[in-house]
Each structure stands twice: as structure tokens, then as C-alpha cells.
Tab-separated table of C-alpha atoms in Angstrom:
chain	number	residue	atom	x	y	z
A	1	GLU	CA	143.941	55.581	106.464
A	2	GLY	CA	145.734	55.731	109.581
A	3	ALA	CA	146.291	58.662	111.902
A	4	ASP	CA	146.545	62.024	109.916
A	5	THR	CA	147.275	65.513	110.509
A	6	ILE	CA	145.479	67.864	108.286
A	7	THR	CA	146.063	71.641	108.085
A	8	ALA	CA	142.979	73.565	106.872
A	9	GLY	CA	144.141	75.831	104.044
A	10	ALA	CA	142.932	78.744	102.062
A	11	GLY	CA	139.390	78.529	100.646
A	12	SER	CA	136.394	76.537	101.610
A	13	ASP	CA	137.316	72.953	101.750
A	14	SER	CA	135.672	69.660	102.401
A	15	ILE	CA	137.681	67.532	105.005
A	16	VAL	CA	136.509	63.930	105.153
A	17	LEU	CA	137.922	62.083	108.221
A	18	THR	CA	135.884	58.868	107.750
A	19	GLU	CA	138.144	55.776	107.823
A	20	THR	CA	137.539	52.053	107.842
A	21	THR	CA	139.896	51.507	110.907
A	22	ALA	CA	140.011	53.673	114.141
A	23	ALA	CA	142.648	56.271	114.075
A	24	ILE	CA	142.909	59.747	115.673
A	25	ASP	CA	143.006	62.492	113.130
A	26	THR	CA	143.956	66.145	113.980
A	27	VAL	CA	142.734	69.019	111.980
A	28	VAL	CA	144.933	72.079	112.599
A	29	PHE	CA	143.644	75.693	112.185
A	30	ASP	CA	146.575	78.156	112.125
A	31	SER	CA	145.240	80.864	109.791
A	32	LEU	CA	141.914	82.640	109.057
A	33	SER	CA	141.873	81.646	105.396
A	34	GLY	CA	138.589	79.668	104.736
A	35	SER	CA	135.648	78.031	106.033
A	36	ASP	CA	135.662	74.264	105.998
A	37	THR	CA	133.099	71.279	106.295
A	38	ILE	CA	134.394	68.407	108.188
A	39	THR	CA	132.604	65.097	107.964
A	40	GLY	CA	133.385	61.943	109.644
A	41	PHE	CA	134.649	63.584	112.753
A	42	GLY	CA	134.978	60.776	115.402
A	43	ASN	CA	135.147	60.263	118.981
A	44	SER	CA	139.026	60.231	119.005
A	45	ASP	CA	139.637	62.849	116.354
A	46	GLN	CA	140.942	66.302	117.511
A	47	LEU	CA	141.017	69.987	116.632
A	48	ASN	CA	144.033	72.244	117.073
A	49	VAL	CA	143.139	75.880	117.110
A	50	ASN	CA	146.367	77.042	119.231
A	51	GLY	CA	147.885	78.948	116.247
A	52	LEU	CA	144.872	81.342	116.306
A	53	LEU	CA	145.249	82.369	119.890
A	54	ASN	CA	147.077	85.239	121.500
A	55	SER	CA	149.030	83.010	123.757
A	56	GLY	CA	149.550	80.176	121.196
A	57	ASP	CA	147.698	77.714	123.575
A	58	VAL	CA	144.014	77.119	124.549
A	59	VAL	CA	143.392	78.315	127.949
A	60	PHE	CA	141.127	75.710	129.471
A	61	THR	CA	138.260	76.464	131.827
A	62	THR	CA	138.225	73.922	134.536
A	63	SER	CA	135.585	72.532	136.979
A	64	GLY	CA	137.387	70.465	139.599
A	65	SER	CA	140.097	68.587	137.773
A	66	ALA	CA	138.027	68.455	134.381
A	67	ASN	CA	138.352	70.746	131.457
A	68	ILE	CA	135.082	72.295	130.381
A	69	PHE	CA	133.901	74.872	127.711
A	70	GLN	CA	133.520	78.356	129.095
A	71	ALA	CA	129.639	78.783	128.903
A	72	PHE	CA	128.362	81.741	126.760
A	73	SER	CA	126.771	84.449	129.028
A	74	GLY	CA	125.124	87.531	127.938
A	75	THR	CA	126.181	89.330	131.044
A	76	GLY	CA	129.586	87.501	131.528
A	77	THR	CA	133.174	88.259	130.273
A	78	ALA	CA	134.943	85.801	128.073
A	79	THR	CA	138.501	84.853	129.127
A	80	ASP	CA	141.285	85.355	126.502
A	81	ASP	CA	142.089	82.207	124.568
A	82	THR	CA	139.230	79.958	125.826
A	83	ILE	CA	136.766	78.012	124.017
A	84	VAL	CA	133.294	79.477	124.693
A	85	LEU	CA	130.188	77.254	124.148
A	86	SER	CA	127.121	78.923	122.631
A	87	THR	CA	123.903	76.761	121.829
A	88	GLY	CA	120.874	77.626	119.746
A	89	THR	CA	118.390	76.381	117.179
A	90	ALA	CA	120.071	77.872	114.274
A	91	ALA	CA	123.568	78.220	112.649
A	92	LEU	CA	125.057	81.880	112.740
A	93	SER	CA	126.189	84.377	110.318
A	94	ALA	CA	129.423	86.102	110.825
A	95	THR	CA	127.376	89.283	111.790
A	96	GLU	CA	125.307	87.287	114.451
A	97	ALA	CA	128.431	85.532	115.823
A	98	ALA	CA	130.229	88.917	116.157
A	99	ALA	CA	127.098	90.530	117.804
A	100	LEU	CA	127.184	87.896	120.688
A	101	PHE	CA	130.348	89.804	121.914
A	102	ALA	CA	131.173	93.348	122.912
A	103	ALA	CA	134.572	94.841	123.673
A	104	SER	CA	133.295	96.581	126.957
A	105	SER	CA	130.327	96.521	129.451
A	106	ALA	CA	128.003	93.489	128.588
A	107	ASP	CA	124.242	94.338	128.044
A	108	ASP	CA	121.614	91.805	128.297
A	109	ASP	CA	122.799	89.902	125.061
A	110	ASP	CA	126.786	90.512	124.746
A	111	MET	CA	129.492	88.675	126.477
A	112	VAL	CA	132.443	90.931	127.007
A	113	LEU	CA	135.681	90.164	125.069
A	114	ALA	CA	138.448	92.713	126.113
A	115	ALA	CA	140.149	94.591	123.428
A	116	ASP	CA	142.773	92.694	121.693
A	117	ASP	CA	141.566	89.398	123.138
A	118	SER	CA	140.334	86.413	121.217
A	119	VAL	CA	138.371	83.295	121.910
A	120	ILE	CA	137.301	80.168	119.894
A	121	MET	CA	133.394	79.794	119.968
A	122	VAL	CA	131.736	76.512	119.366
A	123	ARG	CA	128.114	77.240	118.096
A	124	GLN	CA	126.026	73.995	118.821
A	125	ASP	CA	123.204	74.122	116.586
A	126	ASN	CA	120.092	71.747	117.152
A	127	ASP	CA	117.510	72.874	114.634
A	128	GLY	CA	115.246	69.701	115.373
A	129	THR	CA	116.325	67.666	112.431
A	130	ASP	CA	120.093	67.568	112.606
A	131	TYR	CA	122.930	68.582	114.776
A	132	SER	CA	125.879	70.362	113.679
A	133	ASP	CA	128.603	72.551	115.211
A	134	GLN	CA	130.157	75.769	113.826
A	135	ILE	CA	133.562	76.732	115.000
A	136	TRP	CA	134.229	80.526	115.027
A	137	HIS	CA	137.275	82.638	115.907
A	138	ILE	CA	136.051	85.797	117.675
A	139	ASP	CA	138.528	88.598	118.065
A	140	THR	CA	138.649	92.171	119.091
A	141	VAL	CA	140.779	94.981	117.888
A	142	GLY	CA	140.089	97.940	119.754
A	143	SER	CA	136.419	97.973	120.150
A	144	THR	CA	135.788	96.147	116.969
A	145	VAL	CA	134.559	92.504	117.217
A	146	THR	CA	134.904	90.258	114.247
A	147	ALA	CA	134.120	86.548	113.804
A	148	THR	CA	135.443	84.309	111.146
A	149	LEU	CA	133.959	80.880	110.535
A	150	LEU	CA	136.621	78.213	110.625
A	151	ALA	CA	134.587	75.174	110.025
A	152	THR	CA	131.213	73.451	110.239
A	153	ILE	CA	131.200	69.890	111.700
A	154	ASP	CA	128.507	67.204	111.448
A	155	ASP	CA	129.141	66.265	115.072
A	156	THR	CA	128.591	67.424	118.559
A	157	LEU	CA	131.951	68.643	119.887
A	158	VAL	CA	133.171	68.272	123.518
A	159	ILE	CA	136.092	70.037	125.110
A	160	ALA	CA	138.236	66.876	124.786
A	161	ASP	CA	138.116	67.237	120.999
A	162	PHE	CA	140.453	70.280	121.394
A	163	VAL	CA	144.330	69.944	121.953
């Protein structure tokens, strides 16, 4: 009860944020040590992924004065430390998430993520019966792209959910 800060730890945990009184809870991801399931994520709750990024802070993409997700583009380039939004009708495996990115020259399907850069990717999955978001850490080391699932959330995330 009340505003809590929860640090996602090792292993696959269930984090329940449902409360009887309104409060702003923050879930902190600072290591790649497990994949969590988060339920009860509310309009005011927040995710902190800064500890997973090269600069230590999310680099927000802007449109005018508003922060927005960087849209996934199979012919575009991801900016280091941004939050990329990918949408689809199915959740992704780690292999499928990593395959969305390439360390150089994007083809028709891959977004370029330069060597030694990283992003957080939100995969919004609308399979027609329910809506859930996956949060992935995507990283390149040399020319190798890896994807680590941080969490699955039973809500649709917006950019304001990240601090």
C-alpha cells in the first residue's frame, strides 16, 4: 500500500502493483537477470530502465515539446538509449526480437542498431483477445544483436510510463 519502488531481481518474478488507494509505484530494472510478469500496472505507475542503458538515462525522442516512442522501422536507425515501439499481433521470442535489428545496413525488415548501442523495445501485442506489452533490452556487441526480455505487462504502455 502506498508508493513503492520495486527493483526487479534475479529470476522470473511476479510483481503485483494493484492497490486499494491510488499511489505511484516505480519498477526499476538495473540488471538483465530475469523476466518478470507485472500486473496491476496503473496510469500513474512508472518503469525505470536507466541502469540498463549506455548513458545511464533514457534519450527521449520528441515531437514538438512532447516525448514519444521512437517508432520501429525496418529501414530506419535506432538511436542509442531510446525506447523503440514495435507493434504486432503476437508476442516475440528472444530470437525474433533480436532479428528485428541489425548492427549495420538495414534491409526490408531490420532496424539498424549500431555496434555497442542499446535500446529498450516495447512490443505491443494485440492478438485480438487481450493486450499485453513486452519490454525488451536490445543490445549490440560488435555485430551481434541480443535481446533480453525484462518483463511482460498486462497493460498498454505509453512513453510517460518511463522515467
